[in-house]
Amino acid sequence: MPESTFPIEFIGGSRDGEVIEATAAPDYYEVPVNGGFKEIYERQNSEPPFVYVQIGYVENESWK
């Protein structure tokens, strides 16, 4: 049985406007970018389609 997917939209950062299909919607999403940095996105709602807004960067480590 295939996993259910749902859309996630990114606002801000390098993925601004991008929509992907996902199987999970964590509270925070880390996106690797150039130079070892990661963009941090925070989920803004609790129902699909999920919207993630960029809230910052972190370098070479996990955020939180």
XYZ file of N, CA and C in Angstrom:
192
model
N 0.842 -1.177 0.000
C 0.000 0.000 0.000
C 0.893 1.248 0.000
N 0.710 2.149 -0.951
C 1.563 3.341 -1.016
C 1.265 4.309 0.136
N 2.329 5.023 0.553
C 2.172 6.020 1.611
C 1.400 7.222 1.079
N 0.607 7.821 1.937
C -0.103 9.046 1.570
C 0.890 10.201 1.524
N 0.713 11.074 0.555
C 1.552 12.268 0.462
C 0.662 13.505 0.460
N 1.272 14.638 0.737
C 0.559 15.902 0.766
C 1.546 17.006 0.401
N 1.035 18.159 -0.056
C 1.932 19.234 -0.482
C 2.502 20.033 0.688
N 3.758 20.448 0.517
C 4.427 21.370 1.429
C 4.943 22.523 0.581
N 4.631 23.756 0.990
C 5.099 24.947 0.275
C 6.087 25.703 1.148
N 7.187 26.137 0.539
C 8.218 26.910 1.235
C 8.077 28.382 0.905
N 8.252 29.240 1.931
C 8.204 30.684 1.753
C 9.500 31.269 2.303
N 10.195 32.029 1.472
C 11.472 32.625 1.853
C 12.630 31.688 1.555
N 13.838 32.210 1.682
C 15.039 31.405 1.482
C 15.216 30.928 0.058
N 16.090 29.944 -0.108
C 16.423 29.437 -1.436
C 15.299 28.623 -2.070
N 14.338 28.174 -1.278
C 13.235 27.363 -1.807
C 11.942 28.148 -1.930
N 12.016 29.473 -1.906
C 10.825 30.319 -1.946
C 9.900 29.931 -3.091
N 8.661 29.621 -2.760
C 7.662 29.270 -3.767
C 7.664 27.814 -4.184
N 8.660 27.053 -3.783
C 8.742 25.641 -4.160
C 7.690 24.832 -3.417
N 7.065 23.885 -4.119
C 6.091 22.980 -3.521
C 6.596 21.556 -3.747
N 6.658 20.781 -2.667
C 7.075 19.384 -2.766
C 5.977 18.490 -2.203
N 6.013 17.218 -2.548
C 5.122 16.221 -1.959
C 5.895 15.514 -0.857
N 5.294 15.376 0.315
C 5.975 14.783 1.464
C 5.062 13.768 2.152
N 5.673 12.929 2.982
C 4.920 11.943 3.759
C 4.866 12.310 5.236
N 5.606 13.364 5.635
C 5.618 13.829 7.021
C 5.741 15.350 7.023
N 5.257 15.968 8.104
C 5.327 17.431 8.238
C 5.851 17.776 9.631
N 7.181 17.704 9.821
C 7.737 18.035 11.133
C 7.542 19.521 11.455
N 7.694 19.893 12.717
C 7.552 21.301 13.119
C 8.599 22.180 12.449
N 9.825 21.632 12.281
C 10.930 22.367 11.660
C 11.530 21.527 10.552
N 12.034 22.199 9.519
C 12.602 21.527 8.355
C 13.934 22.183 8.043
N 15.005 21.397 7.950
C 16.342 21.909 7.631
C 16.665 21.614 6.175
N 17.132 22.630 5.450
C 17.474 22.501 4.033
C 18.945 22.850 3.856
N 19.787 21.884 3.412
C 21.200 22.198 3.166
C 21.337 23.206 2.017
N 22.229 24.184 2.214
C 22.554 25.164 1.173
C 24.068 25.269 1.068
N 24.576 26.110 0.178
C 26.013 26.234 -0.074
C 26.822 26.563 1.178
N 28.069 26.105 1.204
C 28.996 26.459 2.262
C 28.766 25.772 3.590
N 28.024 24.678 3.615
C 27.800 23.961 4.860
C 26.698 24.544 5.731
N 25.977 25.524 5.223
C 24.868 26.118 5.968
C 23.585 25.341 5.732
N 22.654 25.482 6.659
C 21.310 24.934 6.502
C 20.319 26.059 6.758
N 19.298 26.140 5.919
C 18.197 27.057 6.173
C 17.206 26.351 7.091
N 16.638 27.078 8.034
C 15.664 26.518 8.948
C 14.295 27.074 8.588
N 13.345 26.176 8.375
C 11.970 26.556 8.075
C 11.071 26.043 9.195
N 10.054 26.833 9.542
C 9.107 26.464 10.592
C 7.718 26.295 9.984
N 7.049 25.201 10.373
C 5.690 24.958 9.874
C 4.729 25.987 10.463
N 3.862 26.536 9.619
C 2.955 27.605 10.028
C 1.517 27.160 10.248
N 1.172 25.960 9.834
C -0.205 25.503 9.985
C -0.242 24.006 10.277
N -1.417 23.496 10.631
C -1.510 22.096 11.050
C -2.341 21.227 10.117
N -2.719 21.752 8.970
C -3.491 20.986 7.989
C -2.887 21.174 6.596
N -2.918 20.141 5.755
C -2.412 20.308 4.394
C -3.237 21.340 3.621
N -2.653 22.062 2.682
C -1.223 22.052 2.368
C -0.429 22.783 3.453
N 0.662 22.156 3.862
C 1.502 22.725 4.915
C 2.369 23.842 4.345
N 2.527 24.902 5.110
C 3.339 26.051 4.702
C 4.494 26.176 5.686
N 5.707 26.273 5.150
C 6.920 26.460 5.958
C 7.542 27.800 5.608
N 7.854 28.595 6.634
C 8.471 29.907 6.449
C 9.897 29.846 6.984
N 10.848 30.392 6.211
C 12.240 30.403 6.656
C 12.369 31.300 7.883
N 13.022 30.774 8.938
C 13.205 31.553 10.165
C 14.673 31.793 10.493
N 15.607 31.209 9.723
C 17.013 31.461 9.991
C 17.932 30.468 9.318
N 19.208 30.520 9.744
C 20.271 29.656 9.231
C 21.005 29.026 10.397
N 21.666 27.917 10.114
C 22.584 27.303 11.087
C 23.771 26.788 10.283
N 24.954 26.743 10.896
C 26.152 26.306 10.196
C 26.662 24.992 10.777
N 26.750 23.970 9.916
C 27.420 22.701 10.228
C 26.930 21.982 11.479
N 25.703 22.151 11.880
C 25.167 21.427 13.033
C 23.652 21.384 12.930
N 23.050 20.522 13.693
C 21.594 20.467 13.716
C 21.058 21.603 14.574
N 19.947 22.137 14.146
C 19.331 23.230 14.884
C 18.484 22.670 16.004
N 18.353 23.387 17.087
C 17.522 23.087 18.239
C 18.276 22.517 19.359
